[in-house]
mmCIF file of C-alpha atoms and ligand atoms in Angstrom:
data_model
loop_
_atom_site.group_PDB
_atom_site.id
_atom_site.type_symbol
_atom_site.label_atom_id
_atom_site.label_comp_id
_atom_site.label_asym_id
_atom_site.label_seq_id
_atom_site.Cartn_x
_atom_site.Cartn_y
_atom_site.Cartn_z
ATOM 1 C CA MET A 67 73.347 -12.738 23.106
ATOM 2 C CA ASN A 68 74.296 -9.508 24.804
ATOM 3 C CA LYS A 69 72.419 -7.254 22.467
ATOM 4 C CA ARG A 70 69.568 -5.016 23.527
ATOM 5 C CA ILE A 71 66.211 -6.123 22.173
ATOM 6 C CA TYR A 72 63.849 -3.174 22.334
ATOM 7 C CA LEU A 73 60.202 -4.240 22.494
ATOM 8 C CA ASP A 74 58.638 -1.193 24.112
ATOM 9 C CA ASN A 75 57.701 0.913 21.115
ATOM 10 C CA ALA A 76 54.356 1.827 22.661
ATOM 11 C CA ALA A 77 56.317 3.695 25.347
ATOM 12 C CA THR A 78 58.539 5.473 22.876
ATOM 13 C CA THR A 79 60.369 4.866 19.627
ATOM 14 C CA LYS A 80 63.829 5.476 18.252
ATOM 15 C CA THR A 81 64.069 8.745 16.349
ATOM 16 C CA ARG A 82 64.914 7.899 12.757
ATOM 17 C CA PRO A 83 68.299 9.233 11.593
ATOM 18 C CA GLU A 84 66.597 10.960 8.628
ATOM 19 C CA VAL A 85 64.416 12.797 11.139
ATOM 20 C CA VAL A 86 67.407 13.980 13.174
ATOM 21 C CA GLU A 87 69.101 15.063 9.969
ATOM 22 C CA ALA A 88 66.063 17.071 8.899
ATOM 23 C CA MET A 89 65.939 18.793 12.302
ATOM 24 C CA LEU A 90 69.591 19.779 12.641
ATOM 25 C CA PRO A 91 69.680 22.902 10.406
ATOM 26 C CA TYR A 92 66.866 24.415 12.473
ATOM 27 C CA PHE A 93 69.077 24.637 15.543
ATOM 28 C CA THR A 94 72.118 26.437 14.218
ATOM 29 C CA GLN A 95 71.362 27.677 10.707
ATOM 30 C CA TYR A 96 67.672 28.564 10.472
ATOM 31 C CA TYR A 97 67.149 29.636 14.057
ATOM 32 C CA GLY A 98 65.050 32.734 13.411
ATOM 33 C CA ASN A 99 61.794 33.176 15.287
ATOM 34 C CA PRO A 100 58.993 32.300 12.881
ATOM 35 C CA SER A 101 56.949 35.258 14.167
ATOM 36 C CA SER A 102 59.615 37.784 13.104
ATOM 37 C CA VAL A 103 59.149 39.854 9.947
ATOM 38 C CA TYR A 104 62.670 39.831 8.498
ATOM 39 C CA ASP A 105 63.809 37.685 5.640
ATOM 40 C CA PHE A 106 65.987 35.521 7.895
ATOM 41 C CA SER A 107 62.864 33.900 9.331
ATOM 42 C CA GLU A 108 61.338 33.065 5.933
ATOM 43 C CA PRO A 109 62.815 29.550 5.634
ATOM 44 C CA VAL A 110 61.678 28.864 9.190
ATOM 45 C CA LYS A 111 58.104 29.893 8.394
ATOM 46 C CA GLU A 112 58.263 27.780 5.274
ATOM 47 C CA ALA A 113 59.464 24.740 7.190
ATOM 48 C CA LEU A 114 56.578 25.069 9.634
ATOM 49 C CA ALA A 115 54.094 25.413 6.788
ATOM 50 C CA GLN A 116 55.553 22.366 5.072
ATOM 51 C CA ALA A 117 55.334 20.219 8.198
ATOM 52 C CA ARG A 118 51.736 21.328 8.674
ATOM 53 C CA GLU A 119 50.915 20.396 5.059
ATOM 54 C CA ILE A 120 52.464 16.938 5.429
ATOM 55 C CA ILE A 121 50.533 16.236 8.595
ATOM 56 C CA ALA A 122 47.258 17.584 7.254
ATOM 57 C CA GLY A 123 47.701 15.444 4.151
ATOM 58 C CA SER A 124 48.369 12.368 6.262
ATOM 59 C CA ILE A 125 44.891 12.484 7.862
ATOM 60 C CA GLY A 126 42.809 14.098 5.119
ATOM 61 C CA ALA A 127 42.637 17.457 6.920
ATOM 62 C CA LYS A 128 43.323 21.040 5.906
ATOM 63 C CA ALA A 129 46.620 22.590 6.989
ATOM 64 C CA ARG A 130 44.874 25.218 9.096
ATOM 65 C CA GLU A 131 43.162 22.477 11.105
ATOM 66 C CA VAL A 132 46.513 21.186 12.417
ATOM 67 C CA TYR A 133 47.841 22.745 15.653
ATOM 68 C CA PHE A 134 51.277 21.851 16.960
ATOM 69 C CA THR A 135 51.533 21.037 20.658
ATOM 70 C CA GLY A 136 54.013 19.713 23.175
ATOM 71 C CA GLY A 137 52.910 16.093 22.638
ATOM 72 C CA GLY A 138 50.084 13.638 23.118
ATOM 73 C CA SER A 139 49.287 14.526 26.721
ATOM 74 C CA GLU A 140 48.978 18.220 25.932
ATOM 75 C CA SER A 141 46.776 17.508 22.909
ATOM 76 C CA ASP A 142 44.450 15.358 25.028
ATOM 77 C CA ASN A 143 44.307 17.945 27.815
ATOM 78 C CA TRP A 144 43.647 20.731 25.363
ATOM 79 C CA ALA A 145 40.913 18.939 23.412
ATOM 80 C CA ILE A 146 38.992 17.947 26.512
ATOM 81 C CA LYS A 147 39.461 20.950 28.820
ATOM 82 C CA ALA A 148 38.980 23.550 26.132
ATOM 83 C CA THR A 149 35.864 21.851 24.734
ATOM 84 C CA ALA A 150 34.428 21.687 28.233
ATOM 85 C CA ASP A 151 35.177 25.370 28.642
ATOM 86 C CA ALA A 152 33.750 26.467 25.294
ATOM 87 C CA TYR A 153 30.601 24.308 25.310
ATOM 88 C CA GLN A 154 29.552 24.365 28.953
ATOM 89 C CA SER A 155 26.585 26.611 28.213
ATOM 90 C CA LYS A 156 25.247 23.746 26.073
ATOM 91 C CA GLY A 157 25.938 21.102 28.699
ATOM 92 C CA ARG A 158 28.398 19.644 31.171
ATOM 93 C CA HIS A 159 28.364 15.951 30.302
ATOM 94 C CA ILE A 160 31.309 14.096 28.729
ATOM 95 C CA ILE A 161 31.557 10.467 27.618
ATOM 96 C CA THR A 162 34.804 8.527 27.556
ATOM 97 C CA SER A 163 35.862 4.926 28.216
ATOM 98 C CA LYS A 164 37.459 3.010 31.050
ATOM 99 C CA VAL A 165 40.477 2.067 28.945
ATOM 100 C CA GLU A 166 41.721 5.528 27.950
ATOM 101 C CA HIS A 167 45.260 6.753 28.545
ATOM 102 C CA HIS A 168 45.710 8.656 31.800
ATOM 103 C CA ALA A 169 46.112 11.892 29.839
ATOM 104 C CA VAL A 170 42.399 11.540 29.055
ATOM 105 C CA LEU A 171 41.217 9.851 32.255
ATOM 106 C CA HIS A 172 42.919 12.239 34.659
ATOM 107 C CA THR A 173 41.740 15.232 32.621
ATOM 108 C CA CYS A 174 38.166 13.942 32.890
ATOM 109 C CA GLU A 175 38.583 13.423 36.630
ATOM 110 C CA TYR A 176 39.835 17.002 36.920
ATOM 111 C CA LEU A 177 36.725 18.211 35.102
ATOM 112 C CA GLU A 178 34.504 16.166 37.413
ATOM 113 C CA ARG A 179 35.975 18.160 40.285
ATOM 114 C CA GLN A 180 34.974 21.306 38.354
ATOM 115 C CA GLY A 181 31.353 20.166 38.242
ATOM 116 C CA PHE A 182 31.283 18.292 34.925
ATOM 117 C CA GLU A 183 29.710 14.850 34.725
ATOM 118 C CA VAL A 184 31.659 12.068 33.040
ATOM 119 C CA THR A 185 30.412 8.663 31.887
ATOM 120 C CA TYR A 186 33.167 6.048 31.668
ATOM 121 C CA LEU A 187 32.005 3.392 29.190
ATOM 122 C CA ASP A 188 32.692 -0.283 29.770
ATOM 123 C CA VAL A 189 34.542 -2.372 27.241
ATOM 124 C CA ASP A 190 34.070 -6.027 26.336
ATOM 125 C CA GLU A 191 36.592 -8.775 27.133
ATOM 126 C CA TYR A 192 38.691 -7.726 24.116
ATOM 127 C CA GLY A 193 38.811 -4.074 25.121
ATOM 128 C CA VAL A 194 36.257 -2.869 22.569
ATOM 129 C CA VAL A 195 33.967 -0.021 23.659
ATOM 130 C CA LYS A 196 30.331 -1.109 23.795
ATOM 131 C CA LEU A 197 28.451 0.880 21.155
ATOM 132 C CA ASP A 198 24.995 0.229 22.624
ATOM 133 C CA GLU A 199 26.220 1.651 25.937
ATOM 134 C CA LEU A 200 27.579 4.667 24.092
ATOM 135 C CA LYS A 201 24.211 5.323 22.433
ATOM 136 C CA LYS A 202 22.411 4.967 25.753
ATOM 137 C CA ALA A 203 24.852 7.298 27.504
ATOM 138 C CA ILE A 204 24.261 10.260 25.172
ATOM 139 C CA ARG A 205 22.054 12.943 26.745
ATOM 140 C CA PRO A 206 20.871 16.385 25.634
ATOM 141 C CA ASP A 207 23.648 17.944 27.710
ATOM 142 C CA THR A 208 26.445 15.711 26.304
ATOM 143 C CA ILE A 209 29.080 17.926 24.704
ATOM 144 C CA LEU A 210 31.953 15.545 23.985
ATOM 145 C CA ILE A 211 32.773 11.911 23.296
ATOM 146 C CA SER A 212 36.471 11.081 23.748
ATOM 147 C CA ILE A 213 37.438 7.530 22.773
ATOM 148 C CA MET A 214 40.930 6.423 21.823
ATOM 149 C CA PHE A 215 41.705 5.127 18.327
ATOM 150 C CA ALA A 216 43.795 2.212 19.560
ATOM 151 C CA ASN A 217 44.690 1.124 23.058
ATOM 152 C CA ASN A 218 48.274 1.603 24.222
ATOM 153 C CA GLU A 219 48.276 -1.452 26.493
ATOM 154 C CA VAL A 220 46.318 -4.234 24.808
ATOM 155 C CA GLY A 221 46.506 -2.843 21.260
ATOM 156 C CA THR A 222 42.776 -3.080 20.544
ATOM 157 C CA ILE A 223 41.544 -0.822 17.737
ATOM 158 C CA GLU A 224 38.230 0.801 18.642
ATOM 159 C CA PRO A 225 35.274 1.028 16.214
ATOM 160 C CA ILE A 226 36.116 4.651 15.424
ATOM 161 C CA ARG A 227 33.967 4.977 12.320
ATOM 162 C CA GLU A 228 30.869 3.785 14.180
ATOM 163 C CA ILE A 229 31.621 6.013 17.167
ATOM 164 C CA GLY A 230 32.099 8.984 14.831
ATOM 165 C CA GLU A 231 28.778 8.261 13.147
ATOM 166 C CA ILE A 232 26.962 8.028 16.464
ATOM 167 C CA ALA A 233 28.526 11.298 17.627
ATOM 168 C CA LYS A 234 27.580 13.039 14.399
ATOM 169 C CA GLU A 235 23.999 11.756 14.463
ATOM 170 C CA HIS A 236 23.568 13.173 17.949
ATOM 171 C CA GLY A 237 25.368 16.446 17.295
ATOM 172 C CA VAL A 238 28.085 15.673 19.854
ATOM 173 C CA LEU A 239 31.761 16.504 19.278
ATOM 174 C CA PHE A 240 34.107 13.531 18.883
ATOM 175 C CA HIS A 241 37.733 13.587 20.040
ATOM 176 C CA THR A 242 40.045 10.612 19.600
ATOM 177 C CA ASP A 243 43.438 9.994 21.173
ATOM 178 C CA ALA A 244 45.201 8.527 18.144
ATOM 179 C CA VAL A 245 48.683 8.592 19.673
ATOM 180 C CA GLN A 246 49.153 4.827 19.190
ATOM 181 C CA ALA A 247 47.366 4.655 15.850
ATOM 182 C CA TYR A 248 48.831 7.622 14.001
ATOM 183 C CA GLY A 249 51.495 6.490 11.534
ATOM 184 C CA HIS A 250 50.595 2.847 12.143
ATOM 185 C CA LEU A 251 47.045 2.713 10.750
ATOM 186 C CA PRO A 252 45.387 4.677 7.945
ATOM 187 C CA ILE A 253 43.317 7.539 9.387
ATOM 188 C CA HIS A 254 40.985 9.890 7.562
ATOM 189 C CA VAL A 255 39.242 12.459 9.739
ATOM 190 C CA ASP A 256 36.249 12.893 7.412
ATOM 191 C CA ASP A 257 35.629 9.188 6.860
ATOM 192 C CA TYR A 258 35.653 8.640 10.612
ATOM 193 C CA HIS A 259 33.780 11.863 11.514
ATOM 194 C CA ILE A 260 36.573 12.886 13.853
ATOM 195 C CA ASP A 261 36.308 16.465 15.156
ATOM 196 C CA MET A 262 39.530 16.484 17.174
ATOM 197 C CA MET A 263 42.475 14.108 17.157
ATOM 198 C CA SER A 264 45.643 13.877 19.274
ATOM 199 C CA ALA A 265 48.971 12.512 18.053
ATOM 200 C CA SER A 266 52.549 12.531 19.303
ATOM 201 C CA GLY A 267 55.943 12.639 17.562
ATOM 202 C CA HIS A 268 57.874 10.206 19.720
ATOM 203 C CA LYS A 269 55.449 7.326 19.115
ATOM 204 C CA VAL A 270 56.136 7.441 15.350
ATOM 205 C CA ASN A 271 59.946 7.604 15.261
ATOM 206 C CA GLY A 272 59.882 11.378 15.665
ATOM 207 C CA PRO A 273 61.215 13.581 18.456
ATOM 208 C CA LYS A 274 59.854 13.733 22.001
ATOM 209 C CA GLY A 275 57.960 16.739 23.334
ATOM 210 C CA VAL A 276 56.108 17.573 20.140
ATOM 211 C CA GLY A 277 52.762 16.489 18.772
ATOM 212 C CA PHE A 278 49.646 17.903 17.228
ATOM 213 C CA LEU A 279 45.954 18.335 17.754
ATOM 214 C CA TYR A 280 43.669 18.259 14.731
ATOM 215 C CA ILE A 281 40.690 20.564 15.247
ATOM 216 C CA ARG A 282 37.953 20.516 12.602
ATOM 217 C CA THR A 283 36.994 23.910 11.183
ATOM 218 C CA GLY A 284 34.006 25.247 13.070
ATOM 219 C CA VAL A 285 34.783 23.595 16.406
ATOM 220 C CA LYS A 286 34.846 26.327 19.031
ATOM 221 C CA ILE A 287 37.797 25.585 21.211
ATOM 222 C CA ARG A 288 39.533 27.870 23.661
ATOM 223 C CA SER A 289 43.280 28.165 24.150
ATOM 224 C CA LEU A 290 44.969 26.105 26.780
ATOM 225 C CA ILE A 291 48.222 28.074 26.670
ATOM 226 C CA HIS A 292 47.703 31.853 26.697
ATOM 227 C CA GLY A 293 50.264 34.324 25.397
ATOM 228 C CA GLY A 294 51.358 35.130 21.870
ATOM 229 C CA ALA A 295 49.433 34.713 18.645
ATOM 230 C CA GLN A 296 51.108 31.482 17.469
ATOM 231 C CA GLU A 297 49.045 28.615 16.037
ATOM 232 C CA ARG A 298 46.236 30.945 14.940
ATOM 233 C CA LYS A 299 46.035 32.411 18.451
ATOM 234 C CA ARG A 300 45.049 29.043 19.858
ATOM 235 C CA ARG A 301 48.342 27.778 21.290
ATOM 236 C CA ALA A 302 50.773 30.426 22.435
ATOM 237 C CA GLY A 303 54.528 30.029 22.696
ATOM 238 C CA THR A 304 57.371 30.216 20.199
ATOM 239 C CA GLU A 305 57.057 27.165 18.006
ATOM 240 C CA ASN A 306 59.311 24.167 18.641
ATOM 241 C CA VAL A 307 60.668 24.544 15.120
ATOM 242 C CA PRO A 308 63.197 21.675 15.060
ATOM 243 C CA GLY A 309 60.664 19.419 16.783
ATOM 244 C CA ILE A 310 57.914 20.309 14.333
ATOM 245 C CA VAL A 311 60.221 19.773 11.364
ATOM 246 C CA GLY A 312 61.150 16.387 12.846
ATOM 247 C CA LEU A 313 57.503 15.503 13.407
ATOM 248 C CA GLY A 314 56.747 16.373 9.790
ATOM 249 C CA LYS A 315 59.602 14.222 8.532
ATOM 250 C CA ALA A 316 58.610 11.328 10.800
ATOM 251 C CA ALA A 317 55.014 11.589 9.569
ATOM 252 C CA GLN A 318 56.132 11.590 5.953
ATOM 253 C CA LEU A 319 58.315 8.508 6.433
ATOM 254 C CA ALA A 320 55.647 6.701 8.444
ATOM 255 C CA MET A 321 53.039 7.279 5.740
ATOM 256 C CA GLU A 322 55.387 6.195 2.941
ATOM 257 C CA ASP A 323 55.916 2.683 4.201
ATOM 258 C CA MET A 324 53.056 2.082 6.637
ATOM 259 C CA GLU A 325 51.874 -1.082 4.924
ATOM 260 C CA ARG A 326 55.276 -2.675 4.602
ATOM 261 C CA ARG A 327 56.107 -1.874 8.206
ATOM 262 C CA ALA A 328 52.786 -3.210 9.476
ATOM 263 C CA ARG A 329 53.302 -6.443 7.540
ATOM 264 C CA HIS A 330 56.802 -6.920 8.926
ATOM 265 C CA GLU A 331 55.753 -6.154 12.498
ATOM 266 C CA SER A 332 52.559 -8.185 12.513
ATOM 267 C CA GLY A 333 54.374 -11.118 10.891
ATOM 268 C CA LEU A 334 56.967 -11.216 13.656
ATOM 269 C CA ARG A 335 54.352 -10.483 16.320
ATOM 270 C CA ASP A 336 52.175 -13.387 15.158
ATOM 271 C CA TYR A 337 55.174 -15.698 15.129
ATOM 272 C CA LEU A 338 56.138 -14.653 18.669
ATOM 273 C CA MET A 339 52.558 -14.983 19.862
ATOM 274 C CA ALA A 340 52.078 -18.426 18.334
ATOM 275 C CA ARG A 341 55.298 -19.755 19.862
ATOM 276 C CA VAL A 342 54.506 -18.376 23.323
ATOM 277 C CA MET A 343 50.956 -19.725 23.292
ATOM 278 C CA GLU A 344 52.188 -23.136 22.219
ATOM 279 C CA GLU A 345 55.178 -23.408 24.514
ATOM 280 C CA VAL A 346 54.168 -21.565 27.704
ATOM 281 C CA PRO A 347 51.133 -23.135 29.404
ATOM 282 C CA TYR A 348 48.566 -21.133 31.422
ATOM 283 C CA THR A 349 49.001 -18.078 29.257
ATOM 284 C CA ARG A 350 46.444 -15.836 27.583
ATOM 285 C CA VAL A 351 46.647 -13.057 25.030
ATOM 286 C CA ASN A 352 44.916 -9.840 26.104
ATOM 287 C CA GLY A 353 43.179 -7.595 23.621
ATOM 288 C CA HIS A 354 41.412 -8.237 20.339
ATOM 289 C CA ARG A 355 42.597 -11.099 18.115
ATOM 290 C CA THR A 356 42.340 -9.254 14.787
ATOM 291 C CA SER A 357 41.296 -5.648 15.402
ATOM 292 C CA ARG A 358 44.646 -4.863 16.939
ATOM 293 C CA LEU A 359 47.711 -2.689 16.368
ATOM 294 C CA PRO A 360 50.145 -4.560 14.100
ATOM 295 C CA ASN A 361 53.056 -4.330 16.540
ATOM 296 C CA ASN A 362 51.351 -5.084 19.860
ATOM 297 C CA VAL A 363 51.046 -8.248 21.883
ATOM 298 C CA ASN A 364 49.970 -8.401 25.523
ATOM 299 C CA PHE A 365 50.233 -11.640 27.489
ATOM 300 C CA ALA A 366 49.012 -12.636 30.916
ATOM 301 C CA PHE A 367 51.009 -15.445 32.513
ATOM 302 C CA GLN A 368 49.216 -17.114 35.380
ATOM 303 C CA PHE A 369 50.981 -17.569 38.749
ATOM 304 C CA ILE A 370 53.694 -14.974 38.227
ATOM 305 C CA GLU A 371 54.363 -11.277 38.854
ATOM 306 C CA GLY A 372 54.795 -9.223 35.709
ATOM 307 C CA GLU A 373 57.317 -6.977 37.450
ATOM 308 C CA SER A 374 59.620 -9.915 38.276
ATOM 309 C CA LEU A 375 59.370 -11.114 34.702
ATOM 310 C CA LEU A 376 60.334 -7.649 33.434
ATOM 311 C CA ILE A 377 63.376 -7.455 35.658
ATOM 312 C CA LEU A 378 64.610 -10.872 34.596
ATOM 313 C CA LEU A 379 63.974 -10.067 30.931
ATOM 314 C CA ASP A 380 65.930 -6.855 31.417
ATOM 315 C CA GLY A 381 68.803 -9.002 32.679
ATOM 316 C CA LYS A 382 68.840 -10.581 29.212
ATOM 317 C CA GLY A 383 68.737 -7.208 27.469
ATOM 318 C CA ILE A 384 65.028 -7.402 26.620
ATOM 319 C CA CYS A 385 62.959 -4.226 27.131
ATOM 320 C CA GLY A 386 59.261 -4.890 27.673
ATOM 321 C CA SER A 387 56.542 -3.397 29.796
ATOM 322 C CA SER A 388 53.938 -4.598 32.238
ATOM 323 C CA GLY A 389 51.319 -2.283 30.825
ATOM 324 C CA SER A 390 51.813 1.403 30.353
ATOM 325 C CA ALA A 391 54.944 3.289 31.263
ATOM 326 C CA CYS A 392 52.784 5.608 33.341
ATOM 327 C CA THR A 393 51.601 2.936 35.748
ATOM 328 C CA SER A 394 54.881 1.132 36.220
ATOM 329 C CA GLY A 395 56.285 1.900 39.610
ATOM 330 C CA SER A 396 52.816 1.680 41.139
ATOM 331 C CA LEU A 397 51.579 -1.611 42.514
ATOM 332 C CA ASP A 398 48.041 -1.253 41.178
ATOM 333 C CA PRO A 399 47.286 -3.510 38.251
ATOM 334 C CA SER A 400 46.549 -1.776 34.973
ATOM 335 C CA HIS A 401 43.099 -0.150 34.736
ATOM 336 C CA VAL A 402 42.878 -1.476 31.178
ATOM 337 C CA LEU A 403 43.399 -5.111 32.198
ATOM 338 C CA LEU A 404 40.863 -4.743 34.998
ATOM 339 C CA ALA A 405 38.382 -3.156 32.558
ATOM 340 C CA ILE A 406 38.621 -6.163 30.214
ATOM 341 C CA GLY A 407 37.679 -8.313 33.178
ATOM 342 C CA LEU A 408 40.958 -9.882 34.261
ATOM 343 C CA PRO A 409 41.076 -10.743 37.954
ATOM 344 C CA HIS A 410 43.776 -8.851 39.899
ATOM 345 C CA GLU A 411 46.138 -11.813 40.232
ATOM 346 C CA ILE A 412 46.152 -12.480 36.485
ATOM 347 C CA ALA A 413 46.377 -8.789 35.579
ATOM 348 C CA HIS A 414 49.535 -8.681 37.696
ATOM 349 C CA GLY A 415 51.201 -11.278 35.477
ATOM 350 C CA SER A 416 50.973 -9.276 32.284
ATOM 351 C CA LEU A 417 53.641 -8.463 29.737
ATOM 352 C CA ARG A 418 53.305 -5.996 26.861
ATOM 353 C CA LEU A 419 55.708 -6.301 23.936
ATOM 354 C CA THR A 420 55.531 -3.729 21.148
ATOM 355 C CA LEU A 421 57.689 -4.245 18.065
ATOM 356 C CA SER A 422 59.357 -1.990 15.545
ATOM 357 C CA GLU A 423 60.471 -2.479 11.980
ATOM 358 C CA GLU A 424 64.002 -3.127 13.240
ATOM 359 C CA ASN A 425 63.131 -6.347 15.063
ATOM 360 C CA THR A 426 64.111 -9.712 13.573
ATOM 361 C CA LYS A 427 62.990 -13.327 13.741
ATOM 362 C CA GLU A 428 66.168 -14.296 15.625
ATOM 363 C CA GLU A 429 65.275 -11.744 18.260
ATOM 364 C CA MET A 430 61.780 -13.202 18.561
ATOM 365 C CA ASP A 431 63.235 -16.683 19.072
ATOM 366 C CA PHE A 432 65.569 -15.411 21.772
ATOM 367 C CA VAL A 433 62.671 -13.568 23.444
ATOM 368 C CA VAL A 434 60.423 -16.650 23.428
ATOM 369 C CA ASP A 435 63.205 -18.861 24.801
ATOM 370 C CA SER A 436 63.858 -16.293 27.535
ATOM 371 C CA ILE A 437 60.179 -15.960 28.444
ATOM 372 C CA LYS A 438 59.826 -19.757 28.634
ATOM 373 C CA GLU A 439 62.798 -20.122 30.918
ATOM 374 C CA ILE A 440 61.958 -17.179 33.187
ATOM 375 C CA VAL A 441 58.240 -17.941 33.508
ATOM 376 C CA GLN A 442 59.077 -21.510 34.500
ATOM 377 C CA ARG A 443 61.677 -20.301 37.004
ATOM 378 C CA LEU A 444 59.184 -17.861 38.589
ATOM 379 C CA ARG A 445 56.450 -20.487 38.689
ATOM 380 C CA ASP A 446 58.786 -22.953 40.389
ATOM 381 C CA MET A 447 59.098 -20.398 43.209
ATOM 382 C CA SER A 448 55.370 -19.659 43.388
ATOM 383 C CA PRO A 449 53.306 -21.255 46.187
ATOM 384 C CA LEU A 450 50.169 -20.599 44.123
ATOM 385 C CA TYR A 451 51.569 -22.630 41.267
ATOM 386 C CA GLU A 452 52.644 -25.413 43.602
ATOM 387 C CA ASP A 453 49.111 -25.612 45.070
ATOM 388 C CA PHE A 454 47.607 -25.543 41.613
ATOM 389 C CA MET A 455 49.805 -28.393 40.371
ATOM 390 C CA LYS A 456 49.131 -30.467 43.529
ATOM 391 C CA ASN A 457 45.366 -30.061 43.188
ATOM 392 C CA ARG A 458 45.526 -31.010 39.542
ATOM 393 C CA LYS A 459 47.027 -34.401 40.330
HETATM 394 C C1 LIG B 540 52.068 7.956 24.879
HETATM 395 C C2 LIG B 540 50.623 8.227 24.857
HETATM 396 C C3 LIG B 540 50.114 9.485 25.226
HETATM 397 C C4 LIG B 540 51.010 10.579 25.731
HETATM 398 O O1 LIG B 540 51.785 11.139 24.707
HETATM 399 P P1 LIG B 540 53.070 12.036 25.119
HETATM 400 O O2 LIG B 540 53.536 12.591 23.816
HETATM 401 O O3 LIG B 540 54.042 11.111 25.744
HETATM 402 O O4 LIG B 540 52.564 13.090 26.039
HETATM 403 C C5 LIG B 540 48.758 9.681 25.157
HETATM 404 N N1 LIG B 540 47.931 8.711 24.744
HETATM 405 C C6 LIG B 540 48.363 7.495 24.366
HETATM 406 C C7 LIG B 540 47.391 6.472 23.896
HETATM 407 C C8 LIG B 540 49.729 7.210 24.424
HETATM 408 O O5 LIG B 540 50.152 6.000 24.074
#
């Protein structure tokens, strides 16, 4: 098989052809600036309004609570920095978790250097935030809780409803990075008491470089990008019209067949997982068994280096990841795997595979056969494995 098998949909997804098709007229035909007054810009304004309606509808929000951004990282930065800015007279304490995406973690670290205090909550062995620790961490000067909806590495879905309730009870704002969850899981901002929510186009078969931040009416939040009056004066810059149209289309398609897609992906994922666990010894699955994104599996193979495994899988046309795309290239093991309690040497042997609706059972069989062969080959070269096998006898 010389085909490419793409299993890195947590890093990015293929833009659906229908999405590209929806975007195209907004490059060459409807290219007017939506801020202009003439008639030529009317269809452009309408397209923006329509995309905003679709997205608002997809999370139970009002259209004017949806702000388009340049993607997930910008939405996270904006939510956290601008809340810190607007609410610092009330307090300078923020709560987040140890397993957040770097867009959240590095923003919090930046704020610490500006004199804010940040509590990084522990998670249990499955990657679930500890709710009793959250309750204990809340102080009179806590202004924000930022906990992700679902983890991009181990796939664990956090108890968002409970976190939202705790935040509401204590009068603390709640932001969630829903970049991995949006379009894959049902989300309703009122049911979950979410005040702010980040999402990104390219993680839901939409274009790259566009996303949105939901901001509940009444939340005081400053601009991150200063300039023109776009996005209700909260996010300046001429709108990325084709990108926003594409995001709207991707959202619409994702909502239409979320259940069917989740069933297909989790079916294949469970099949892959069962075969690997049965046929590759000294392997564990990281993340929660059931409260988990439908398309995610994360393995740790003892006695091997995840990076070597990735390179050899790549040689067979299989695209996987050792954790998050952001940490690859660095030799540090993933902060998420360390937070769930994996020792360094096991965290190093991790492999994340994230499926899409295009994957097939034949692909899964080829992937399992390849993993089996490569893991055995790497173990045969490992002195650790040799010692382990000798001591066992
Ligand atoms: C990909 C990702 C981001 C960053 O989104 P971009 O649109 O690439 O900036 C943030 N958070 C999570 C959980 C992600 O998976």
